Coordinates of C-alpha atoms and ligand atoms in Angstrom, one line a residue:
X1 CA -54.4 -4.8 -30.8
X2 CA -52.8 -7.9 -29.3
X3 CA -49.7 -7.1 -31.3
X4 CA -49.6 -3.6 -29.6
X5 CA -50.1 -5.1 -26.2
X6 CA -47.4 -7.6 -26.8
X7 CA -45.1 -4.9 -28.0
X8 CA -45.8 -2.7 -25.0
X9 CA -45.5 -5.5 -22.5
X10 CA -42.0 -6.3 -23.8
X11 CA -41.2 -2.6 -23.5
X12 CA -42.6 -2.5 -19.9
X13 CA -40.7 -5.7 -19.0
X14 CA -37.5 -4.0 -20.3
X15 CA -38.1 -0.8 -18.3
X16 CA -38.9 -2.9 -15.2
X17 CA -35.7 -4.9 -15.5
X18 CA -33.7 -1.6 -16.0
X19 CA -35.5 -0.1 -12.9
X20 CA -34.7 -3.2 -10.9
X21 CA -31.0 -3.1 -11.9
X22 CA -30.8 0.6 -11.0
X23 CA -32.7 0.1 -7.7
X24 CA -30.3 -2.7 -6.8
X25 CA -27.3 -0.6 -7.6
X26 CA -28.3 2.3 -5.4
X27 CA -26.8 0.9 -2.3
X28 CA -23.1 0.2 -1.6
X29 CA -22.0 -2.6 0.6
X30 CA -18.8 -2.7 2.6
X31 CA -16.9 -5.3 4.6
X32 CA -14.2 -4.7 7.2
X33 CA -11.8 -7.3 8.5
X34 CA -8.5 -7.4 10.4
X35 CA -6.1 -8.9 7.8
X36 CA -2.4 -8.3 7.0
X37 CA -1.9 -6.9 10.4
X38 CA -4.3 -4.0 9.9
X39 CA -8.0 -3.0 9.4
X40 CA -9.0 -3.6 5.8
X41 CA -12.3 -2.4 4.3
X42 CA -13.7 -2.7 0.8
X43 CA -16.9 -1.0 -0.4
X44 CA -18.6 -1.8 -3.7
X45 CA -22.1 -1.3 -5.2
X46 CA -24.6 -3.9 -4.0
X47 CA -25.5 -6.5 -6.5
X48 CA -26.5 -10.2 -6.6
X49 CA -22.8 -11.0 -6.7
X50 CA -21.4 -8.4 -4.3
X51 CA -21.2 -10.8 -1.4
X52 CA -19.3 -13.3 -3.4
X53 CA -16.9 -10.7 -4.8
X54 CA -16.2 -9.4 -1.3
X55 CA -15.5 -13.0 -0.2
X56 CA -13.1 -13.4 -3.1
X57 CA -11.3 -10.1 -2.2
X58 CA -10.7 -11.1 1.4
X59 CA -9.6 -14.6 0.4
X60 CA -7.1 -13.0 -1.9
X61 CA -5.8 -10.8 0.9
X62 CA -5.5 -13.8 3.2
X63 CA -3.7 -15.8 0.6
X64 CA -1.2 -13.0 -0.1
X65 CA -0.7 -12.5 3.6
X66 CA 0.6 -16.1 3.8
X67 CA 3.1 -15.3 1.1
X68 CA 4.3 -11.8 1.9
X69 CA 4.2 -11.4 5.7
X70 CA 7.6 -10.9 7.4
X71 CA 5.9 -11.4 10.8
X72 CA 4.4 -14.8 10.2
X73 CA 7.0 -17.5 10.7
X74 CA 5.1 -19.8 8.3
X75 CA 4.8 -17.3 5.4
X76 CA 6.6 -17.9 2.2
X77 CA 8.7 -14.8 2.8
X78 CA 9.9 -16.2 6.2
X79 CA 10.9 -19.4 4.5
X80 CA 13.1 -17.3 2.1
X81 CA 14.5 -15.4 5.0
X82 CA 15.3 -18.6 6.9
X83 CA 16.6 -20.8 4.2
X84 CA 17.5 -18.9 1.0
X85 CA 21.0 -18.3 2.3
X86 CA 21.8 -22.0 2.0
X87 CA 20.6 -22.4 -1.6
X88 CA 18.3 -20.5 -4.0
X89 CA 14.6 -21.1 -3.1
X90 CA 11.9 -21.4 -5.7
X91 CA 9.0 -19.0 -4.9
X92 CA 5.6 -18.1 -6.1
X93 CA 5.2 -15.7 -9.0
X94 CA 3.8 -13.1 -6.6
X95 CA 6.7 -13.1 -4.3
X96 CA 9.2 -13.2 -7.1
X97 CA 7.5 -10.3 -8.9
X98 CA 7.3 -8.1 -5.8
X99 CA 11.0 -8.8 -4.7
X100 CA 12.0 -8.0 -8.3
X101 CA 10.2 -4.7 -8.3
X102 CA 11.4 -3.9 -4.8
X103 CA 15.0 -4.3 -5.8
X104 CA 14.4 -2.0 -8.8
X105 CA 12.9 0.7 -6.6
X106 CA 15.7 0.3 -4.0
X107 CA 18.2 1.0 -6.7
X108 CA 16.2 3.9 -8.1
X109 CA 15.9 5.5 -4.6
X110 CA 19.5 4.8 -3.6
X111 CA 18.1 2.4 -0.9
X112 CA 15.9 5.0 0.8
X113 CA 13.3 2.3 0.2
X114 CA 15.2 -0.8 1.1
X115 CA 13.6 -4.3 1.1
X116 CA 16.8 -5.8 2.6
X117 CA 16.2 -3.9 5.8
X118 CA 14.6 -6.9 7.6
X119 CA 17.3 -7.5 10.2
X120 CA 17.3 -3.9 11.3
X121 CA 13.4 -3.8 11.5
X122 CA 13.5 -6.9 13.7
X123 CA 16.1 -5.3 15.9
X124 CA 13.9 -2.3 16.7
X125 CA 10.6 -4.3 16.5
X126 CA 8.6 -1.0 16.5
X127 CA 4.9 -1.7 16.7
X128 CA 5.4 -4.7 18.9
X129 CA 5.4 -5.1 22.7
X130 CA 9.1 -5.7 22.9
X131 CA 10.2 -2.7 20.8
X132 CA 13.4 -1.3 22.2
X133 CA 16.3 1.1 21.3
X134 CA 19.0 -1.3 20.2
X135 CA 22.6 -0.9 21.3
X136 CA 24.8 1.1 19.0
X137 CA 27.0 -1.9 18.1
X138 CA 23.9 -4.0 17.3
X139 CA 22.8 -1.3 14.8
X140 CA 26.3 -1.1 13.3
X141 CA 26.2 -4.8 12.9
X142 CA 22.8 -4.9 11.3
X143 CA 23.8 -2.3 8.8
X144 CA 26.3 -4.6 7.3
X145 CA 23.5 -6.8 6.0
X146 CA 21.2 -4.3 4.5
X147 CA 22.6 -3.9 1.0
X148 CA 20.0 -4.8 -1.5
X149 CA 22.7 -6.5 -3.6
X150 CA 22.5 -9.3 -1.1
X151 CA 19.1 -10.3 -2.6
X152 CA 19.7 -12.2 -5.8
X153 CA 17.1 -13.3 -8.2
X154 CA 17.9 -16.4 -10.2
X155 CA 16.1 -17.5 -13.4
X156 CA 12.4 -16.7 -13.4
X157 CA 11.4 -18.0 -10.0
X158 CA 14.3 -18.3 -7.5
X159 CA 15.6 -16.1 -4.7
X160 CA 19.0 -16.4 -3.1
X161 CA 20.3 -14.4 -0.1
X162 CA 24.0 -13.9 -0.4
X163 CA 24.4 -13.1 3.3
X164 CA 23.0 -15.4 6.1
X165 CA 21.9 -12.3 8.1
X166 CA 20.2 -10.4 5.3
X167 CA 16.4 -10.5 5.8
X168 CA 13.8 -9.2 3.4
X169 CA 11.0 -7.0 4.7
X170 CA 8.2 -6.0 2.2
X171 CA 6.2 -4.0 4.8
X172 CA 6.7 -0.8 2.9
X173 CA 5.4 -2.0 -0.4
X174 CA 3.1 -5.0 0.3
X175 CA -0.1 -3.2 1.1
X176 CA 0.2 -1.3 -2.2
X177 CA 0.7 -4.5 -4.0
X178 CA -2.3 -6.1 -2.3
X179 CA -4.5 -3.0 -3.3
X180 CA -3.4 -3.4 -6.9
X181 CA -4.3 -7.1 -6.8
X182 CA -7.7 -6.2 -5.5
X183 CA -8.3 -3.6 -8.1
X184 CA -7.5 -6.1 -10.8
X185 CA -9.9 -8.6 -9.2
X186 CA -12.7 -6.1 -9.0
X187 CA -12.2 -4.9 -12.6
X188 CA -12.3 -8.6 -13.8
X189 CA -15.6 -8.9 -12.0
X190 CA -16.8 -5.8 -13.8
X191 CA -17.1 -3.7 -10.7
X192 CA -16.9 -0.1 -11.9
X193 CA -16.5 1.8 -8.6
X194 CA -15.1 0.9 -5.3
X195 CA -13.1 2.1 -2.3
X196 CA -10.3 -0.1 -1.0
X197 CA -8.8 0.9 2.3
X198 CA -6.0 -1.3 3.6
X199 CA -5.1 0.4 6.9
X200 CA -5.0 3.8 5.3
X201 CA -3.6 2.7 2.0
X202 CA -6.5 3.8 -0.2
X203 CA -7.5 3.1 -3.8
X204 CA -10.6 4.8 -5.3
X205 CA -11.9 3.0 -8.3
X206 CA -14.0 4.8 -10.9
X207 CA -16.3 7.6 -9.8
X208 CA -18.1 8.1 -6.5
X209 CA -20.9 5.5 -6.1
X210 CA -23.9 6.3 -8.4
X211 CA -22.5 9.7 -9.5
X212 CA -20.2 11.2 -12.0
X213 CA -18.2 12.9 -9.3
X214 CA -14.6 12.2 -8.2
X215 CA -14.0 10.7 -4.8
X216 CA -13.1 12.9 -1.9
X217 CA -10.2 11.4 0.1
X218 CA -9.1 13.0 3.4
X219 CA -5.5 13.0 4.5
X220 CA -5.2 12.5 8.3
X221 CA -3.8 15.3 10.4
X222 CA -0.3 14.0 11.2
X223 CA -0.5 15.1 14.8
X224 CA -0.1 11.9 16.8
X225 CA -3.3 12.0 18.7
X226 CA -5.6 13.5 16.1
X227 CA -8.1 11.8 13.8
X228 CA -8.9 15.1 12.1
X229 CA -8.6 15.6 8.3
X230 CA -5.6 17.8 7.4
X231 CA -6.7 18.3 3.8
X232 CA -8.9 16.6 1.2
X233 CA -8.1 15.5 -2.3
X234 CA -10.4 15.0 -5.2
X235 CA -9.5 11.8 -7.1
X236 CA -10.6 9.0 -9.3
X237 CA -9.0 5.7 -10.4
X238 CA -6.0 6.2 -8.3
X239 CA -4.3 5.2 -5.1
X240 CA -3.3 7.5 -2.2
X241 CA -0.7 6.0 0.2
X242 CA 0.7 7.8 3.2
X243 CA 3.9 7.1 5.1
X244 CA 4.1 9.0 8.3
X245 CA 6.2 9.1 11.5
X246 CA 3.0 9.1 13.6
X247 CA 1.7 5.7 12.4
X248 CA 3.7 3.3 14.6
X249 CA 6.1 4.4 17.3
X250 CA 7.2 4.1 20.9
X251 CA 8.5 6.6 23.4
X252 CA 11.6 6.0 25.5
X253 CA 13.1 8.7 27.8
X254 CA 10.9 11.3 26.2
X255 CA 12.1 10.5 22.6
X256 CA 9.7 9.2 20.0
X257 CA 11.0 6.4 17.8
X258 CA 8.9 5.6 14.7
X259 CA 8.8 2.7 12.3
X260 CA 10.4 4.1 9.1
X261 CA 14.1 3.5 9.3
X262 CA 17.0 5.0 7.4
X263 CA 19.1 2.1 6.3
X264 CA 22.2 4.4 6.1
X265 CA 22.1 5.4 9.8
X266 CA 20.1 2.5 11.2
X267 CA 17.8 4.9 13.1
X268 CA 14.2 6.1 12.5
X269 CA 14.4 8.8 9.9
X270 CA 14.7 12.3 11.1
X271 CA 14.0 15.4 9.0
X272 CA 11.3 18.1 8.9
X273 CA 8.7 15.8 7.3
X274 CA 5.9 14.2 9.3
X275 CA 4.2 12.5 6.4
X276 CA 4.3 12.0 2.7
X277 CA 1.3 11.0 0.6
X278 CA 1.8 9.7 -2.9
X279 CA -1.0 9.7 -5.4
X280 CA -0.4 7.2 -8.2
X281 CA -2.4 4.7 -10.3
X282 CA -0.1 2.0 -9.1
X283 CA -0.6 1.5 -5.4
X284 CA 2.5 -0.6 -5.3
X285 CA 4.7 2.3 -6.4
X286 CA 2.7 4.8 -4.3
X287 CA 3.5 2.7 -1.2
X288 CA 7.2 2.1 -1.9
X289 CA 7.7 5.7 -2.9
X290 CA 5.8 7.2 0.1
X291 CA 8.3 5.4 2.3
X292 CA 11.2 6.4 0.2
X293 CA 10.3 10.1 0.1
X294 CA 9.8 10.2 3.9
X295 CA 13.4 8.8 4.2
X296 CA 14.8 11.1 1.5
X297 CA 13.3 14.4 2.8
X298 CA 11.6 17.1 0.7
X299 CA 14.5 18.4 -1.5
X300 CA 15.9 15.0 -2.4
X301 CA 12.4 13.8 -3.2
X302 CA 11.9 16.7 -5.6
X303 CA 15.2 15.9 -7.3
X304 CA 14.2 12.2 -7.6
X305 CA 10.9 13.2 -9.2
X306 CA 12.7 15.3 -11.9
X307 CA 14.3 12.1 -13.3
X308 CA 11.6 9.6 -12.6
X309 CA 9.3 8.6 -15.5
X310 CA 8.2 5.0 -14.6
X311 CA 4.9 6.3 -13.3
X312 CA 2.9 9.5 -13.3
X313 CA 2.5 10.6 -9.7
X314 CA 1.8 13.5 -7.3
X315 CA 2.9 14.0 -3.8
X316 CA 1.8 15.9 -0.7
X317 CA 4.5 16.6 1.8
X318 CA 3.4 17.6 5.3
X319 CA 6.0 19.3 7.5
X320 CA 6.5 19.4 11.3
X321 CA 5.5 23.1 11.4
X322 CA 2.0 22.2 10.2
X323 CA 2.5 23.4 6.6
X324 CA 2.4 21.3 3.4
X325 CA 3.7 21.4 -0.1
X326 CA 2.4 19.5 -3.1
X327 CA 3.4 18.8 -6.7
X328 CA -0.2 19.4 -7.8
X329 CA -2.3 22.0 -6.0
X330 CA -5.3 21.2 -8.4
X331 CA -5.9 17.9 -6.5
X332 CA -6.6 19.7 -3.3
X333 CA -10.1 20.7 -2.3
X334 CA -10.2 24.2 -0.7
Ligands
LIG401 P1 5.4 2.2 5.4 O1 4.4 2.4 6.5 O2 4.8 1.8 4.0 O3 6.3 3.4 5.2 O4 6.3 1.0 5.7 C1 7.0 0.9 6.9 C2 7.4 -0.5 7.2 O5 8.3 -0.9 6.2 C3 8.1 -0.7 8.5 O6 7.1 -1.2 9.5 C4 9.1 -1.8 8.2 O7 8.6 -3.1 8.2 C5 9.5 -1.4 6.8 N1 10.5 -0.4 6.7 C6 11.0 0.5 7.6 N2 11.9 1.4 7.0 C7 12.0 1.0 5.7 C8 12.8 1.5 4.6 N3 13.6 2.5 4.7 N4 12.7 0.8 3.4 C9 11.8 -0.2 3.3 N5 11.1 -0.7 4.3 C10 11.2 -0.1 5.5
LIG402 MG1 5.2 2.3 2.1

């Protein structure tokens, strides 16, 4: 009798623990903070360690911001931009790794994505109070410094800028890189599902909380003053990154100037695209390529995709007449 009781009490204890665990995991917790110049939010299942994990995620974001920001004069990247023209500068593995990949993608995209565009970006300063349309000769001058060949990597950790006026800007790839870093961190902590949203740069980890369903991710309607969803995608374990002409801009004499620049002309890119969303497991690639495709336009992007095998990716192109085209209709929820 006492043996049976003992046996059942162990069984009940086991069921009780399981129930506790499942009860605990029925809630998701999210945290939102303004970091890396944008609103970042991370949502994970609630657990004993979820607070600690979220703390670690935001510490990681803040640490990486100190490395990668082109707008913070004290960042490691600013140090490179200010001093790496005198002599090669030894940098952190993160900065080295991201500059190396940026150079590679710049070559692959024929500089549609161009990390050496910093001087031109500062000239326009779009997104800041003192944004202005530069003089034609200022643009012409800045374009002489934007070849990615001016960024040289030496050994395993050094960066050298061959031209004093070449400045690196990682704004078109950094958020993707940060999202990938967070995904790795969460996976290391055994977090199975999460939503990471770094100012619209989204990664959905695993399946929707407490279900076996894919996540539903909405793409914003690209009309400047709209927060409506243009279309929704059904996704799991992947990133969705959008580059759009409505994100940051200013209007001068009735003309809208947005923040994605063509480093061949020096002006905000102009074609029939209003936004490009790239869906890719690597958020770093998704970010860089969303920018590159916006610059390339639809036809050139399709040609690029024919020869690109580094990553598996899908794309949604939204046009100025309100229509869209995608490389994978099956992802779209109708
Ligand atoms: P995204 O929103 O990812 O398309 O990145 C835009 C940001 O990247 C801008 O705010 C600039 O800092 C920088 N940028 C602008 N044009 C380019 C370009 N053609 N290639 C690389 N970075 C760019
Ligand atoms: Mg980008």
